[in-house]
Coordinates of C-alpha atoms in Angstrom, one line a residue:
X1 CA -3.0 21.7 38.3
X2 CA 0.5 21.2 36.8
X3 CA 0.6 22.6 33.3
X4 CA 2.9 19.7 32.3
X5 CA 0.2 17.2 31.6
X6 CA -1.0 14.4 29.3
X7 CA -4.5 14.2 27.9
X8 CA -5.9 10.8 26.7
X9 CA -9.3 9.6 25.5
X10 CA -12.1 10.5 27.9
X11 CA -13.6 7.0 27.5
X12 CA -16.8 5.8 29.2
X13 CA -17.4 5.6 32.9
X14 CA -14.8 5.4 35.7
X15 CA -12.9 2.7 33.8
X16 CA -12.7 5.0 30.8
X17 CA -13.8 2.3 28.4
X18 CA -12.8 2.5 24.7
X19 CA -13.6 0.3 21.8
X20 CA -11.1 -2.2 20.7
X21 CA -9.3 -1.1 17.5
X22 CA -10.3 2.6 17.9
X23 CA -7.6 5.2 17.4
X24 CA -6.6 6.7 20.8
X25 CA -5.6 10.4 20.7
X26 CA -3.0 11.7 23.1
X27 CA -1.7 15.2 23.8
X28 CA 1.3 16.0 26.0
X29 CA 1.3 19.6 27.3
X30 CA 4.3 21.4 28.6
X31 CA 5.0 24.9 29.9
X32 CA 7.9 27.0 31.1
X33 CA 6.3 28.4 34.2
X34 CA 5.9 32.1 34.8
X35 CA 8.4 32.1 37.7
X36 CA 11.2 30.5 35.5
X37 CA 14.4 32.5 35.5
X38 CA 15.2 32.0 31.8
X39 CA 13.8 30.7 28.5
X40 CA 14.4 27.0 27.8
X41 CA 16.8 26.2 25.0
X42 CA 16.1 22.5 25.0
X43 CA 12.9 20.6 25.6
X44 CA 12.8 16.8 25.4
X45 CA 9.5 15.0 25.7
X46 CA 9.6 11.2 26.0
X47 CA 6.7 8.8 26.0
X48 CA 7.2 5.1 26.5
X49 CA 4.2 3.4 25.0
X50 CA 2.1 0.7 26.6
X51 CA 2.9 -2.9 25.3
X52 CA -0.8 -3.3 24.4
X53 CA -0.5 -0.5 21.8
X54 CA 0.3 -1.2 18.2
X55 CA 3.2 1.1 17.3
X56 CA 2.7 0.6 13.6
X57 CA -0.5 2.6 13.9
X58 CA 1.1 5.6 15.6
X59 CA 0.7 8.8 13.6
X60 CA 2.0 12.2 14.7
X61 CA -0.3 15.2 14.9
X62 CA 0.8 18.8 15.7
X63 CA 3.8 20.0 17.6
X64 CA 3.4 23.5 19.1
X65 CA 5.7 25.7 21.1
X66 CA 6.0 29.4 21.8
X67 CA 3.0 30.3 19.6
X68 CA 4.4 28.2 16.8
X69 CA 2.3 25.4 15.3
X70 CA 3.8 22.7 13.1
X71 CA 1.3 20.6 11.2
X72 CA 3.1 17.4 10.5
X73 CA 2.2 15.7 7.1
X74 CA -0.3 13.0 7.4
X75 CA 0.8 9.4 8.2
X76 CA 4.2 10.0 9.7
X77 CA 5.6 8.5 12.9
X78 CA 8.8 10.6 12.6
X79 CA 9.6 14.1 11.6
X80 CA 12.4 16.6 11.5
X81 CA 12.6 20.3 10.5
X82 CA 14.4 23.5 11.2
X83 CA 12.5 26.8 11.2
X84 CA 13.4 30.5 11.8
X85 CA 12.4 31.7 15.3
X86 CA 12.3 35.2 16.7
X87 CA 13.6 35.4 20.3
X88 CA 13.2 39.0 21.4
X89 CA 15.4 41.0 19.0
X90 CA 17.4 37.9 18.1
X91 CA 16.8 35.7 15.0
X92 CA 17.6 32.1 15.8
X93 CA 16.5 28.7 14.6
X94 CA 14.3 26.1 16.2
X95 CA 15.2 22.5 15.5
X96 CA 12.4 20.1 15.9
X97 CA 12.7 16.3 15.8
X98 CA 10.2 13.5 16.5
X99 CA 11.4 9.9 16.5
X100 CA 9.7 6.6 17.4
X101 CA 12.1 3.9 18.6
X102 CA 10.3 0.5 18.1
X103 CA 12.8 -1.5 20.2
X104 CA 12.3 0.7 23.3
X105 CA 8.7 1.6 22.4
X106 CA 9.6 5.3 23.0
X107 CA 8.4 8.3 21.2
X108 CA 10.8 11.2 21.7
X109 CA 10.2 14.8 20.6
X110 CA 13.2 17.2 20.9
X111 CA 13.0 21.0 20.5
X112 CA 16.3 22.9 20.4
X113 CA 17.3 26.6 20.1
X114 CA 20.1 27.0 17.6
X115 CA 22.3 30.0 16.9
X116 CA 22.6 29.8 13.1
X117 CA 26.1 31.4 13.2
X118 CA 27.5 28.6 15.4
X119 CA 25.1 25.7 14.9
X120 CA 25.0 25.4 18.7
X121 CA 22.8 26.7 21.5
X122 CA 22.7 30.5 21.9
X123 CA 25.4 31.7 24.3
X124 CA 23.1 34.4 25.7
X125 CA 21.2 32.9 28.6
X126 CA 18.2 35.2 27.9
X127 CA 17.7 33.7 24.4
X128 CA 15.8 30.5 23.9
X129 CA 12.6 29.0 22.3
X130 CA 10.3 28.7 25.3
X131 CA 10.1 31.7 27.4
X132 CA 8.4 31.9 30.9
X133 CA 4.7 31.9 30.4
X134 CA 3.2 35.4 30.6
X135 CA -0.4 34.7 29.6
X136 CA 0.3 35.1 25.8
X137 CA 1.1 31.4 25.2
X138 CA 4.8 31.9 24.5
X139 CA 5.7 29.6 27.3
X140 CA 3.5 26.8 26.3
X141 CA 3.8 23.8 24.0
X142 CA 2.4 20.4 23.1
X143 CA 2.8 17.3 21.0
X144 CA -0.1 15.2 19.8
X145 CA -0.5 11.8 18.2
X146 CA -2.9 8.9 17.7
X147 CA -2.3 5.2 18.2
X148 CA -4.5 2.1 18.3
X149 CA -4.5 -0.9 20.6
X150 CA -3.0 -4.2 19.3
X151 CA -5.4 -6.4 17.5
X152 CA -6.9 -9.1 19.6
X153 CA -6.5 -7.5 23.1
X154 CA -9.3 -8.8 25.2
X155 CA -12.0 -6.9 27.1
X156 CA -10.6 -5.6 30.4
X157 CA -7.1 -4.8 29.1
X158 CA -6.0 -1.5 30.6
X159 CA -3.7 0.8 28.6
X160 CA -1.6 3.2 30.6
X161 CA 0.3 6.3 29.4
X162 CA 2.6 8.8 31.1
X163 CA 5.1 11.1 29.5
X164 CA 8.4 12.7 30.8
X165 CA 9.4 16.3 30.1
X166 CA 12.9 17.8 30.5
X167 CA 13.7 21.5 30.2
X168 CA 17.3 22.1 29.4
X169 CA 19.3 19.9 31.8
X170 CA 16.9 19.9 34.7
X171 CA 15.3 16.8 36.3
X172 CA 12.5 15.2 34.4
X173 CA 8.9 16.2 35.1
X174 CA 6.5 13.2 35.0
X175 CA 3.0 13.9 33.8
X176 CA 0.1 12.3 35.6
X177 CA -0.8 8.7 34.6
X178 CA -3.8 8.3 32.3
X179 CA -5.5 5.0 31.4
X180 CA -8.2 3.4 29.3
X181 CA -9.9 0.0 29.5
X182 CA -10.6 -2.0 26.3
X183 CA -14.1 -3.2 25.5
X184 CA -13.6 -5.7 22.7
X185 CA -16.7 -7.9 22.8
X186 CA -20.3 -7.3 21.6
X187 CA -23.3 -7.5 23.8
X188 CA -26.0 -10.1 23.4
X189 CA -29.8 -9.7 23.7
X190 CA -33.0 -11.6 23.2
X191 CA -36.8 -11.1 23.2
X192 CA -38.7 -13.0 25.9
X193 CA -41.0 -15.8 24.7
X194 CA -44.6 -14.7 23.9
X195 CA -47.8 -16.7 24.2
X196 CA -48.8 -18.5 21.0
X197 CA -51.9 -16.2 21.0
X198 CA -52.2 -12.7 22.3
X199 CA -54.8 -10.0 22.6
X200 CA -54.8 -7.1 20.3
X201 CA -52.4 -5.3 22.6
X202 CA -49.6 -7.3 24.2
X203 CA -46.4 -6.6 26.1
X204 CA -43.1 -7.4 24.4
X205 CA -40.1 -7.8 26.7
X206 CA -36.4 -8.1 26.0
X207 CA -33.1 -8.1 27.9
X208 CA -29.4 -8.3 27.3
X209 CA -25.9 -8.3 28.7
X210 CA -22.4 -7.2 27.6
X211 CA -19.4 -9.4 27.5
X212 CA -17.9 -9.9 31.0
X213 CA -15.9 -6.9 32.1
X214 CA -17.3 -4.7 29.3
X215 CA -18.9 -1.3 29.4
X216 CA -22.4 -2.6 29.7
X217 CA -25.5 -2.5 27.5
X218 CA -26.5 1.1 26.5
X219 CA -29.5 0.6 24.3
X220 CA -31.5 -1.8 22.2
X221 CA -33.0 -1.9 18.7
X222 CA -36.2 -4.0 18.4
X223 CA -37.3 -5.4 15.1
X224 CA -40.7 -6.6 14.1
X225 CA -42.2 -8.5 11.2
X226 CA -45.8 -9.1 10.2
X227 CA -46.4 -12.7 9.2
X228 CA -42.7 -13.4 8.8
X229 CA -42.1 -11.0 6.0
X230 CA -39.6 -8.1 5.9
X231 CA -38.4 -7.0 9.3
X232 CA -38.8 -3.3 10.3
X233 CA -37.1 -1.5 13.1
X234 CA -39.9 -1.0 15.6
X235 CA -37.8 0.7 18.4
X236 CA -34.5 2.4 17.9
X237 CA -31.8 2.9 20.5
X238 CA -34.3 2.4 23.3
X239 CA -33.1 2.1 26.9
X240 CA -36.4 0.4 27.9
X241 CA -36.7 -3.4 28.2
X242 CA -40.4 -3.7 27.4
X243 CA -43.1 -2.0 25.4
X244 CA -46.8 -2.6 24.4
X245 CA -47.4 -3.6 20.8
X246 CA -50.8 -3.1 19.1
X247 CA -51.6 -5.8 16.6
X248 CA -54.3 -6.6 14.1
X249 CA -56.6 -9.6 14.4
X250 CA -55.6 -12.4 12.1
X251 CA -51.9 -11.4 11.9
X252 CA -48.8 -13.1 13.3
X253 CA -45.9 -11.0 14.7
X254 CA -42.3 -11.9 14.9
X255 CA -39.6 -10.1 17.0
X256 CA -35.9 -10.0 17.6
X257 CA -33.6 -7.4 19.2
X258 CA -30.0 -6.3 19.0
X259 CA -28.0 -4.6 21.7
X260 CA -25.4 -1.8 21.7
X261 CA -22.8 -1.3 24.4
X262 CA -21.5 2.1 25.7
X263 CA -18.5 2.2 23.4
X264 CA -20.5 1.3 20.2
X265 CA -20.1 -2.4 19.9
X266 CA -23.3 -3.9 18.5
X267 CA -24.6 -7.5 18.3
X268 CA -25.2 -9.0 15.0
X269 CA -28.7 -9.6 13.6
X270 CA -30.0 -13.0 14.7
X271 CA -30.7 -15.6 12.0
X272 CA -34.3 -16.0 13.0
X273 CA -37.0 -14.5 15.2
X274 CA -36.6 -14.7 19.0
X275 CA -40.3 -14.6 19.8
X276 CA -43.6 -14.7 17.9
X277 CA -47.3 -14.6 18.6
X278 CA -50.6 -14.5 16.7
X279 CA -53.5 -12.1 17.3
X280 CA -56.6 -14.3 16.5
X281 CA -59.6 -12.9 14.7
X282 CA -61.7 -13.1 17.8
X283 CA -59.1 -11.4 20.0
X284 CA -61.0 -9.4 22.8
X285 CA -60.6 -5.7 23.3
X286 CA -61.7 -3.4 26.1
X287 CA -64.3 -0.7 25.2
X288 CA -62.9 2.8 25.4
X289 CA -63.9 4.7 28.6
X290 CA -64.8 8.3 28.9
X291 CA -62.7 10.6 31.2
X292 CA -63.6 10.7 34.9
X293 CA -63.1 13.4 37.5
X294 CA -62.8 12.6 41.2
X295 CA -61.7 14.4 44.4
X296 CA -58.6 13.4 46.3
X297 CA -59.4 10.7 48.8
X298 CA -62.6 9.5 47.1
X299 CA -62.9 5.9 46.1
X300 CA -63.2 5.0 42.4
X301 CA -64.9 1.9 41.0
X302 CA -64.5 1.2 37.3
X303 CA -66.4 -1.4 35.2
X304 CA -65.6 -2.1 31.6
X305 CA -66.7 -4.5 28.9
X306 CA -64.7 -6.9 26.8
X307 CA -66.0 -7.4 23.3

């Protein structure tokens, strides 16, 4: 795998679904390979951002290079600093600049080796700021940032990202292309109708669907009320679509459900019950049976009473 890479949100499934409005973290990795003949004096990373990203939300994270870590103050989309840097026996400076150009939608991070006596690149070709990687990390670097999708982008919108890395004045190195798919809608769910009257134990069933093109329904919460009073959460984050409920004779039971998709979008609570039933005072019940033991292959006949 090429050490010059970009890492984006893992997302959900093969479409790498992410929730609309969520902050998307990116990290661009770069490395001066072990077989390089000299340290890099200049590294330029450019990242042209997808038109479905809201540039006003972009916030820089860390910039690292040659075992140096720069923690950028919170909330910035641009940054510039100069810091001392030890290159072998030489004391030079590392100039670091990150800029976001809104017109071209391009984030650019530039790292330069500077000779403090001349204000220019060191003349010695063996002096730079990113040496060939030798297993110590001195040849590695990265930039990180977060950015959110534009408000209102619909489900199914695909956001792409790819960065370009230039060492000194060599040809650009393109990172792999990463992508994520937006899931902007909430799922819907409902409880299937119940008979007006039920036995003491009755089956409650429900189902749901995500918005078209979404990540799909991941789980359900099922709520229950006795006699239409306060609703309690009967089942939480269940992946089942049915369950047996044990009622009490003379009581009425009301049910509704909400659904949650794989990126965390959740349907709103319904305004009223989606299903209800009553267990009458004379609801029949099967008499409990004792345990039976039989041999494989033998027939079994069971008789029970309803009272």
